[in-house]
Structures are given as C-alpha cells and as structure tokens.
Amino acid sequence: MSQAAPAGPADFNPLAPEFIADPYEILQRAQRESPVFFAEPFGFWAITRYEDIDKALGDFETFSNNSLADVPVPEQFQDRVPPGFFGTGSLISQDPPRHTERRKLINKAFVRSRMEALEAPIRQICHDLIDEFIADGKADLMTQYCYQVSLRSIVHLMDMPTDDLPMLRQLVDDQGAVVSDAISPMSEEERNMRWERMAKAREYLSSIVDARRAAPGEDIVSQMATVNGEDGELVFSNDEILTHLTELLFAGTDTTANLMGQMVIAFDKDPAQLEAVKADPSLWAPACEEGIRFRTPTHGIFRIVTKDVTLSDVTIPAGSLVWLGVSGANRDEARYGCPNHFDVQRTDAGEHLGFGKGRHKCLGAPLTRAEAPIGMAVLYERIPGLRVVAGQELDYERTLVAVLLKHLQVEWGA
Ligand code: HEM
C-alpha cells in the first residue's frame, strides 16, 4: 500500500452485539471523520458515506461481484454439491455478461402482474398465521409471523408443498451457517450435519426440478426448468436452478422478515407514526420504504476492487475487499435530514440504498414491496393493540451482512 490506510473508528466492530443492535452512532462518526478506512481485523475497506456507496454501486467494472463469497465444499460432499455452488453459481457473485443474461430470465418471475397475483395469497398467509396465535394474547413475532410470512410467500412463488416449509427454513439456516463458517467457524460435527442436510435438500429439490420439466406450471421453478437459449438448449442445469432457488430463499426470507420486525419496534417507540398509517393506509408502502431506510435489513454489501480507486480522498488499492455500509449510508446526515427520525411521511425514503443499486439491485424488491405492506397492515388490522414486551433483550445473529433478530416478544389485550 503506497499511502497509510486510515484506521477508522477504534470501536468499529461489525460483529460486536452492540454494533449489530445499533451501528448508527459509530457509522455516522465515521462518515464525518474517516469515511473510508481499512478495518484491519476484518481485512476489508469500509466505505460509509451515501455518496461514495452510491458511486461504487453504479460502477460494476471497478467494484466487482465476481468470485465473492465462494464457499469451499468439504471433500466428502463434493460428489453431491458442485464447486462454486454459492460463489460463482449465484447471481450475487456473477459479473456481466453471464449475470445480465441469467438475471433477465429469473426476473420474469418478479414482474408486476406476477406480484399483483400474489397479493391475495400473501394476505391469506398472514391471516392464517395470526389465527394460530391471536387467542394467546402474546407471540414471538419473529418466529411465529415475520419469518413465516416471508418464507411462505417465496414458497408460494415456487409452488412448493407447504409440508416442505420446515425443510426449506432449515436450508436457509444451513446456507447462512456455511456461508458464515469462515468468520464464525462451526464445530466439525455441526459442519457435517449442516452440509449433509443441505446436500439432501438439494437432491430433493432436484427431483422437483425434474418433475417441473416434465409437467411445467406457472411457478418460478418451472420457468427456470424449461427456458431455452438461442441454441434451443436448456439454459439452466439442475445444479444452477438449485443454487438460484436456494439464493432466493436465503436472500428473501430473513431480509423481509427483519424489515417487518424492525418496523414493529419503530412503531412501538413512536406510536404517532403508527397512528398516521392507521389513519391513512395508503402510507403502508412508503412506511415500508422508510422502514428499509431507517433500519436497513442488510448492514453491508461486499465487492472486490479491480483497480485503484479514490473515494473521499482515500485511495483503495486494486484487489481489495470492500464493505459498502448501506445501512449507515441510509442514515447519512449529508443525504437525509433528521436521519435518526423514523418518519413514515418522508418523501425521499425510497431513494435509500437498502436494496443496493445498479446491476445487482435486489431482484426480490418487488416481492418485498408487495409483501411487507400487506404483512404490516394485516398485523395491525387484526391486532390493533399490539405492543412490544418491555425490557426484553434483543438477540441478533452475528453476521457482517444481514440484521437477523432471533425473537421479538409482543403482547396485546389487557
Ligand atoms: C427488505 C428486503 C430485502 C432487502 C433489504 C434486500 C437487500 C438486497 C441487497 C442490498 C442486494 C444487493 C446486493 C449486492 O449488490 O451485492 C440484494 C440482492 C438480491 N436480492 Fe434482495 N433484499 C430483500 C429482499 C429480497 C427478496 C424478497 C428476494 C427474493 C425472493 C431477494 C433476492 C435477491 C437476489 C436474488 C439478489 C441478487 C441480485 C443480483 O445479484 O442480481 N431479496 N438484496
């Protein structure tokens, strides 16, 4: 490195529980004092300002996704799980032209008409879940509602049997654990157990792909299983479809669930905001955008820098791993007035970077935008007096990428 790399805030530790629970004071301090710095213990450069992250996300040639997050497959599973199943197989780790071609095809499942058709089933999913716990006067909102709404909505898009829900939920958890293995290592026994379950889930899903090729429906699995390229050959192999299905489940379950959970917390702290939405339900959609801005479900996005690049007067050398701190960027004082105020009537909340930007902008954003307003509206229609149980400790998973709240105890009634 030709210049000394700025060290950044001494208390920057994105795996510390205090940071995960509330990263904003540290990130806003970094934005003011040391907006681009080298986080030595983690081996990555952190970029914190909205303006710089916005630029980085728009420049895919300098800020590449290629080869990110490759997860080595343990030897004993290599005949069941292909190499690069996550790193090079998923959309998030690809660069153009392959990424452009694949994304265009998968995106057909997320067009407006498909999302509109999902609204009634999603509403039904929400009601069914609430029916199961409303008489109890209390619930763990994350496990009994938020994670269930998001998982069931994607599973509906895939037209998978509801009997498979526990297995698919487990697949999301196992994928998260094997991806985080490098930073938060598992025991040998746990690693083997998780890989065994993932391999089995892939084998089962592969049999579903075969069945859809033989008798296609309207769902996203059939769509990927039957699409032909210009050469008349199938575009996606079974292995590729399995990787994309797992990616959709992984990327779309915990994110939308945590958006809803965090909005409940924000409403509980500022009931006037909830009253404003109850008085005007057309505010549910903008309120969800503000929810993403205010407590972004994704802490940061990783990229590899392909050539030396200068942001906020700091030069990052070619080959560096960078962490684009989108959640802090959405609270950047230089971008948003009163950034720490949750305001459902904020007119520019939708310009947040919570879904990323550019070529890799969240493919599932239309699904979240369909699902979260319904999930929130139905929750408060059915349980208007819902409140967060006071004094509970909020426990988050330790991850560098997503905000994952494990439980949220809520109650209602007398
Ligand atoms: C509040 C909810 C969500 C948030 C905050 C979120 C966040 C993000 C972000 C920040 C990215 C960009 C990552 C990057 O540039 O490296 C992304 C990409 C992606 N998201 Fe989401 N996401 C959400 C919901 C969903 C849902 C519901 C799905 C699918 C059902 C989904 C599927 C994807 C996929 C497949 C990509 C990769 C796209 C590509 O590389 O072209 N996400 N998401």
PDB file of C-alpha atoms in Angstrom, residues 151 155 158 160-161 164-173 201 204-205 249:
ATOM      1  CA  LEU A 151     -40.766 -17.863   3.750  1.00  0.00           C
ATOM      2  CA  VAL A 155     -42.536 -20.855  -1.311  1.00  0.00           C
ATOM      3  CA  MET A 158     -42.141 -21.601  -6.191  1.00  0.00           C
ATOM      4  CA  MET A 160     -43.779 -25.902  -3.309  1.00  0.00           C
ATOM      5  CA  PRO A 161     -45.838 -28.060  -0.931  1.00  0.00           C
ATOM      6  CA  ASP A 164     -41.702 -28.715   2.859  1.00  0.00           C
ATOM      7  CA  LEU A 165     -41.665 -25.458   4.850  1.00  0.00           C
ATOM      8  CA  PRO A 166     -39.558 -26.775   7.775  1.00  0.00           C
ATOM      9  CA  MET A 167     -37.014 -28.313   5.385  1.00  0.00           C
ATOM     10  CA  LEU A 168     -36.792 -25.074   3.360  1.00  0.00           C
ATOM     11  CA  ARG A 169     -36.409 -22.978   6.527  1.00  0.00           C
ATOM     12  CA  GLN A 170     -33.622 -25.315   7.603  1.00  0.00           C
ATOM     13  CA  LEU A 171     -31.987 -24.903   4.199  1.00  0.00           C
ATOM     14  CA  VAL A 172     -31.926 -21.113   4.696  1.00  0.00           C
ATOM     15  CA  ASP A 173     -30.320 -21.556   8.134  1.00  0.00           C
ATOM     16  CA  ALA A 201     -32.282 -30.730   0.360  1.00  0.00           C
ATOM     17  CA  TYR A 204     -34.905 -33.394  -3.099  1.00  0.00           C
ATOM     18  CA  LEU A 205     -35.203 -30.047  -4.919  1.00  0.00           C
ATOM     19  CA  LEU A 249     -34.869 -18.419  -0.216  1.00  0.00           C
TER      20      LEU A 249
END
